[in-house]
Amino acid sequence: MEILENDGEIWNVALPIPLRGLYSYRLKKEYAVKALPGMRVMVKVRGRSAVGYLIKKADPDKEYPYKIKNIDALIDSESLFPDELFNFLIKAAEYYMHPIEDVLKGALPPGIDPGFVNGKIIPPKIKVKLEKSFTANKIDKDKLTLMEKRSKKRFEIFNYIQDNSPARESILKLEFKNPSSLIKRLLEDNAINADEVPVVLDTIYTQTVLRDKSPELNDEQLTGVNEICESIQKGYKGFLIHGITGSGKTEVYLHAVKRALEFDLGVIVLVPEITLTPQLVGRYRARFGDRVAVIHSQLTQTARFNQWQLLKDGKINVAIGVRSALFAPVKNLGLIIIDEEHDSSFKQEKGFPYNARDMSLLRAKLAGAVAVAGSATPSLESYNNALTGKLRLLNLKQRATEGVLPEVELINLANNRTGPHGQSIISFSLYKEIVKTLEKKEQVILFLNRRGFAPNLVCKNCGYVEMCKECSVSMTLHKRPSLLTCHYCGYKKSPPRICPECGSKDMEDTGTGTQKVEELLQELFTDAKIARLDRDTGTGRKTEQILEDVRDGKVDILVGTQMITKGHDFKGVSLVGVLQSDVGLHMPDFRASERTFQLLTQVAGRAGRGDIKGRALIQTYSPTHQAVAAAKDHNYINFANQELVFRKELGYPPFGKLAVIRLNSKHSDKVEFASNDLKDKIMEILHNNKELPIWILGPSPSPLEFIQSRFRWQIFLKSPSYLSLKQFLEKIVPLIENPPSEVRIRLDIDPVSML
Ligand code: ADP
Ligand code: ZN
Ligand code: ZN
């Protein structure tokens, strides 16, 4: 072995390659003094310069049978992650058996890696944009009284800064008209200090929100708030709030956040989809103003970078956002809230396949923080955790306002095949209820989980169906503009007038999407104002406008997809109709029942939130199915207990652990061969490890076999325990890391999608 001239420390480095292991590099002495885990370094990988992350110092006594390369440069002067976050990310990568570099990089704002030219570092283009931020100084009473006398507005600005330190200039400009000269005066008087911080560049953020105060909590809310608040700052504790729709869960979260902030602790609030629920974010901003950073997918790169920096520096203490907000570098993390914890958007499917709901518990544990998950329809995983004592269960059984839960009725579609105008989308029973509701000047929500006009365009002569060329799914017909769209890959084309197969002109759309319902409603209720809300109606401002119109009573009937179920609070809605409750019920997925129950309960929960009593009518072909029947009775506990029995029998989560190995390729023969070959090798390994309780299912083509021009296969692994599953997976990781040519292999632990 060659002796190296410089004898710096050897570090384990995570590299941007699809292998899970760490690599050893030597750090020159001049760098070693400053080096910390989580800093980026420039190293050579396979002859090219790349960014790696220092993970930990290697064991100094370890012998290496090869020459250890030097680290070319240390990029950062401080770690990019608070210690707590860094430790969490390493543990998360271990849990999901995912390459560490990908996990670390995914937790950083995009665009912050430098480039390299001839082995020299070229700094990243991205730069923080700064603005002034102010904090109030202590001022004695006499001076304050004087200030109030001289200039009421200056006094108000001072008070605002005092209550909202640090208060940014941009926010002061939103809250007060032309505050600049008064701020200047406050600075001259030494009443406030100025600092420079990154600007928050976010359209959600820069809209004004009126401050509000908490309503008086009811007893159930108070019990919850007290228990949670008593736990904050006392180490890890996990809660599950099971609160019916409209029971005031958000109010409980807001109180917990307030307490954490009083202790100078940082907070993360995870919510399903922010751009769809701007009102929800508004409620946090109305309470905590300037201390909230909103993390969502529509932020620009610079905006993300700025927010990340603000959080990291502790200038902002609350990060509210979608699943990736779990990686926010908040300082002194004390509280994580997972709102609507049952929502499947917390699971990331691409790249690093993590579940933010599960990982929030891990991060809270490592940080000694409190985690609060809440839902009207908790996931069976969380509910089971509550039953076994892993989570403390808090119940909210009453609506917070006057309202009570809506009465739910089922309409058996088998006996109601046609409705008014001979159509079969809205039954007579539902139609009559809509008429009555409109007569009373109350509002209606109609729910259908399918966007577009019609899910199929079919030739009536030969049965030909327009399918996406890239995916094995039929293309959905959209109107205005008239286009066939693939909902999986986004491919669009104009609908053919004659059948490409037989030349017949008899092309017909079949099935129903929200656009068709909207059109039908306009025919049936000529005087009603009708609005539609789904992914095609736009996000951000447009969504907000529609929601605002509904709240202001400018809309009589709102028709929409899942988007209308997400936590909106419409006081004037007294009737909810579910058009087809069976759409998701017969999916090849053991969670199909659970999802249907959740969806029906959540959508029914939009009715009767004000002081008028609500009703929900569910049109269904499966009135006796337990998911539908339990939703009718608002009986979560019954549903959950029955479903848990079924899961236990079959060894499905939360009782068993699942992992899926997904293979895909452009060539169907290659992926099929690779899947069978992998299965054989897995069985061989299993044969040599008979003590491990592992069951293998598959290989089989995915239910959606052909998506985006790739054929997909899957192999499921099932085990009663995570540890056994992991022990076994570790043995097959080399197989996953070395796929045959033109085949990709991914590992997904605790999968949510079975497709
Ligand atoms: P959830 O999150 O459980 O669906 P919300 O927190 O949105 O419920 O509360 C539903 C409505 O009740 C909101 O308009 C909220 O402002 C109001 N609310 C919550 N708690 C109270 C309370 N203690 N007194 C009066 N109104 C309340
Ligand atoms: Zn045809
Ligand atoms: Zn497609």
JSON list of N, CA, C and O and ligand atoms in Angstrom, two decimals, residues 458-464 498-504 506-507, ligand 2:
[
{"chain": "A", "resi": 458, "resn": "VAL", "atom": "N", "xyz": [-65.38, 6.21, -27.92]},
{"chain": "A", "resi": 458, "resn": "VAL", "atom": "CA", "xyz": [-65.55, 4.85, -28.42]},
{"chain": "A", "resi": 458, "resn": "VAL", "atom": "C", "xyz": [-66.22, 4.87, -29.80]},
{"chain": "A", "resi": 458, "resn": "VAL", "atom": "O", "xyz": [-67.09, 5.69, -30.06]},
{"chain": "A", "resi": 459, "resn": "CYS", "atom": "N", "xyz": [-65.79, 3.96, -30.66]},
{"chain": "A", "resi": 459, "resn": "CYS", "atom": "CA", "xyz": [-66.47, 3.80, -31.94]},
{"chain": "A", "resi": 459, "resn": "CYS", "atom": "C", "xyz": [-67.66, 2.87, -31.73]},
{"chain": "A", "resi": 459, "resn": "CYS", "atom": "O", "xyz": [-67.51, 1.74, -31.25]},
{"chain": "A", "resi": 460, "resn": "LYS", "atom": "N", "xyz": [-68.86, 3.36, -32.08]},
{"chain": "A", "resi": 460, "resn": "LYS", "atom": "CA", "xyz": [-70.06, 2.56, -31.83]},
{"chain": "A", "resi": 460, "resn": "LYS", "atom": "C", "xyz": [-70.16, 1.41, -32.83]},
{"chain": "A", "resi": 460, "resn": "LYS", "atom": "O", "xyz": [-70.90, 0.46, -32.62]},
{"chain": "A", "resi": 461, "resn": "ASN", "atom": "N", "xyz": [-69.44, 1.54, -33.92]},
{"chain": "A", "resi": 461, "resn": "ASN", "atom": "CA", "xyz": [-69.50, 0.50, -34.94]},
{"chain": "A", "resi": 461, "resn": "ASN", "atom": "C", "xyz": [-68.62, -0.70, -34.60]},
{"chain": "A", "resi": 461, "resn": "ASN", "atom": "O", "xyz": [-69.06, -1.84, -34.62]},
{"chain": "A", "resi": 462, "resn": "CYS", "atom": "N", "xyz": [-67.34, -0.42, -34.24]},
{"chain": "A", "resi": 462, "resn": "CYS", "atom": "CA", "xyz": [-66.41, -1.56, -34.03]},
{"chain": "A", "resi": 462, "resn": "CYS", "atom": "C", "xyz": [-65.89, -1.66, -32.59]},
{"chain": "A", "resi": 462, "resn": "CYS", "atom": "O", "xyz": [-65.17, -2.59, -32.26]},
{"chain": "A", "resi": 463, "resn": "GLY", "atom": "N", "xyz": [-66.25, -0.71, -31.75]},
{"chain": "A", "resi": 463, "resn": "GLY", "atom": "CA", "xyz": [-65.82, -0.79, -30.35]},
{"chain": "A", "resi": 463, "resn": "GLY", "atom": "C", "xyz": [-64.43, -0.26, -30.08]},
{"chain": "A", "resi": 463, "resn": "GLY", "atom": "O", "xyz": [-63.93, -0.34, -28.96]},
{"chain": "A", "resi": 464, "resn": "TYR", "atom": "N", "xyz": [-63.81, 0.31, -31.10]},
{"chain": "A", "resi": 464, "resn": "TYR", "atom": "CA", "xyz": [-62.47, 0.88, -30.93]},
{"chain": "A", "resi": 464, "resn": "TYR", "atom": "C", "xyz": [-62.49, 1.99, -29.86]},
{"chain": "A", "resi": 464, "resn": "TYR", "atom": "O", "xyz": [-63.39, 2.83, -29.86]},
{"chain": "A", "resi": 498, "resn": "ILE", "atom": "N", "xyz": [-63.56, 10.42, -37.44]},
{"chain": "A", "resi": 498, "resn": "ILE", "atom": "CA", "xyz": [-63.91, 9.08, -37.94]},
{"chain": "A", "resi": 498, "resn": "ILE", "atom": "C", "xyz": [-63.00, 8.05, -37.27]},
{"chain": "A", "resi": 498, "resn": "ILE", "atom": "O", "xyz": [-61.87, 8.34, -36.92]},
{"chain": "A", "resi": 499, "resn": "CYS", "atom": "N", "xyz": [-63.54, 6.87, -37.09]},
{"chain": "A", "resi": 499, "resn": "CYS", "atom": "CA", "xyz": [-62.81, 5.82, -36.39]},
{"chain": "A", "resi": 499, "resn": "CYS", "atom": "C", "xyz": [-61.55, 5.44, -37.18]},
{"chain": "A", "resi": 499, "resn": "CYS", "atom": "O", "xyz": [-61.63, 5.08, -38.35]},
{"chain": "A", "resi": 500, "resn": "PRO", "atom": "N", "xyz": [-60.38, 5.49, -36.54]},
{"chain": "A", "resi": 500, "resn": "PRO", "atom": "CA", "xyz": [-59.15, 5.13, -37.25]},
{"chain": "A", "resi": 500, "resn": "PRO", "atom": "C", "xyz": [-59.13, 3.65, -37.60]},
{"chain": "A", "resi": 500, "resn": "PRO", "atom": "O", "xyz": [-58.33, 3.22, -38.44]},
{"chain": "A", "resi": 501, "resn": "GLU", "atom": "N", "xyz": [-59.99, 2.87, -36.98]},
{"chain": "A", "resi": 501, "resn": "GLU", "atom": "CA", "xyz": [-59.99, 1.42, -37.19]},
{"chain": "A", "resi": 501, "resn": "GLU", "atom": "C", "xyz": [-60.90, 1.02, -38.36]},
{"chain": "A", "resi": 501, "resn": "GLU", "atom": "O", "xyz": [-60.48, 0.30, -39.26]},
{"chain": "A", "resi": 502, "resn": "CYS", "atom": "N", "xyz": [-62.15, 1.52, -38.36]},
{"chain": "A", "resi": 502, "resn": "CYS", "atom": "CA", "xyz": [-63.12, 1.05, -39.35]},
{"chain": "A", "resi": 502, "resn": "CYS", "atom": "C", "xyz": [-63.66, 2.17, -40.22]},
{"chain": "A", "resi": 502, "resn": "CYS", "atom": "O", "xyz": [-64.45, 1.93, -41.13]},
{"chain": "A", "resi": 503, "resn": "GLY", "atom": "N", "xyz": [-63.29, 3.42, -39.92]},
{"chain": "A", "resi": 503, "resn": "GLY", "atom": "CA", "xyz": [-63.73, 4.53, -40.75]},
{"chain": "A", "resi": 503, "resn": "GLY", "atom": "C", "xyz": [-65.14, 5.01, -40.45]},
{"chain": "A", "resi": 503, "resn": "GLY", "atom": "O", "xyz": [-65.63, 5.94, -41.09]},
{"chain": "A", "resi": 504, "resn": "SER", "atom": "N", "xyz": [-65.79, 4.42, -39.47]},
{"chain": "A", "resi": 504, "resn": "SER", "atom": "CA", "xyz": [-67.15, 4.85, -39.12]},
{"chain": "A", "resi": 504, "resn": "SER", "atom": "C", "xyz": [-67.12, 6.26, -38.54]},
{"chain": "A", "resi": 504, "resn": "SER", "atom": "O", "xyz": [-66.17, 6.66, -37.88]},
{"chain": "A", "resi": 506, "resn": "ASP", "atom": "N", "xyz": [-69.34, 7.15, -36.43]},
{"chain": "A", "resi": 506, "resn": "ASP", "atom": "CA", "xyz": [-70.14, 7.04, -35.23]},
{"chain": "A", "resi": 506, "resn": "ASP", "atom": "C", "xyz": [-69.27, 6.94, -33.97]},
{"chain": "A", "resi": 506, "resn": "ASP", "atom": "O", "xyz": [-69.23, 5.93, -33.30]},
{"chain": "A", "resi": 507, "resn": "MET", "atom": "N", "xyz": [-68.54, 8.03, -33.69]},
{"chain": "A", "resi": 507, "resn": "MET", "atom": "CA", "xyz": [-67.68, 8.05, -32.50]},
{"chain": "A", "resi": 507, "resn": "MET", "atom": "C", "xyz": [-68.49, 8.68, -31.36]},
{"chain": "A", "resi": 507, "resn": "MET", "atom": "O", "xyz": [-69.07, 9.75, -31.51]},
{"chain": "B", "resi": 2, "resn": "ZN", "atom": "ZN", "xyz": [-64.62, 1.72, -35.55]}
]
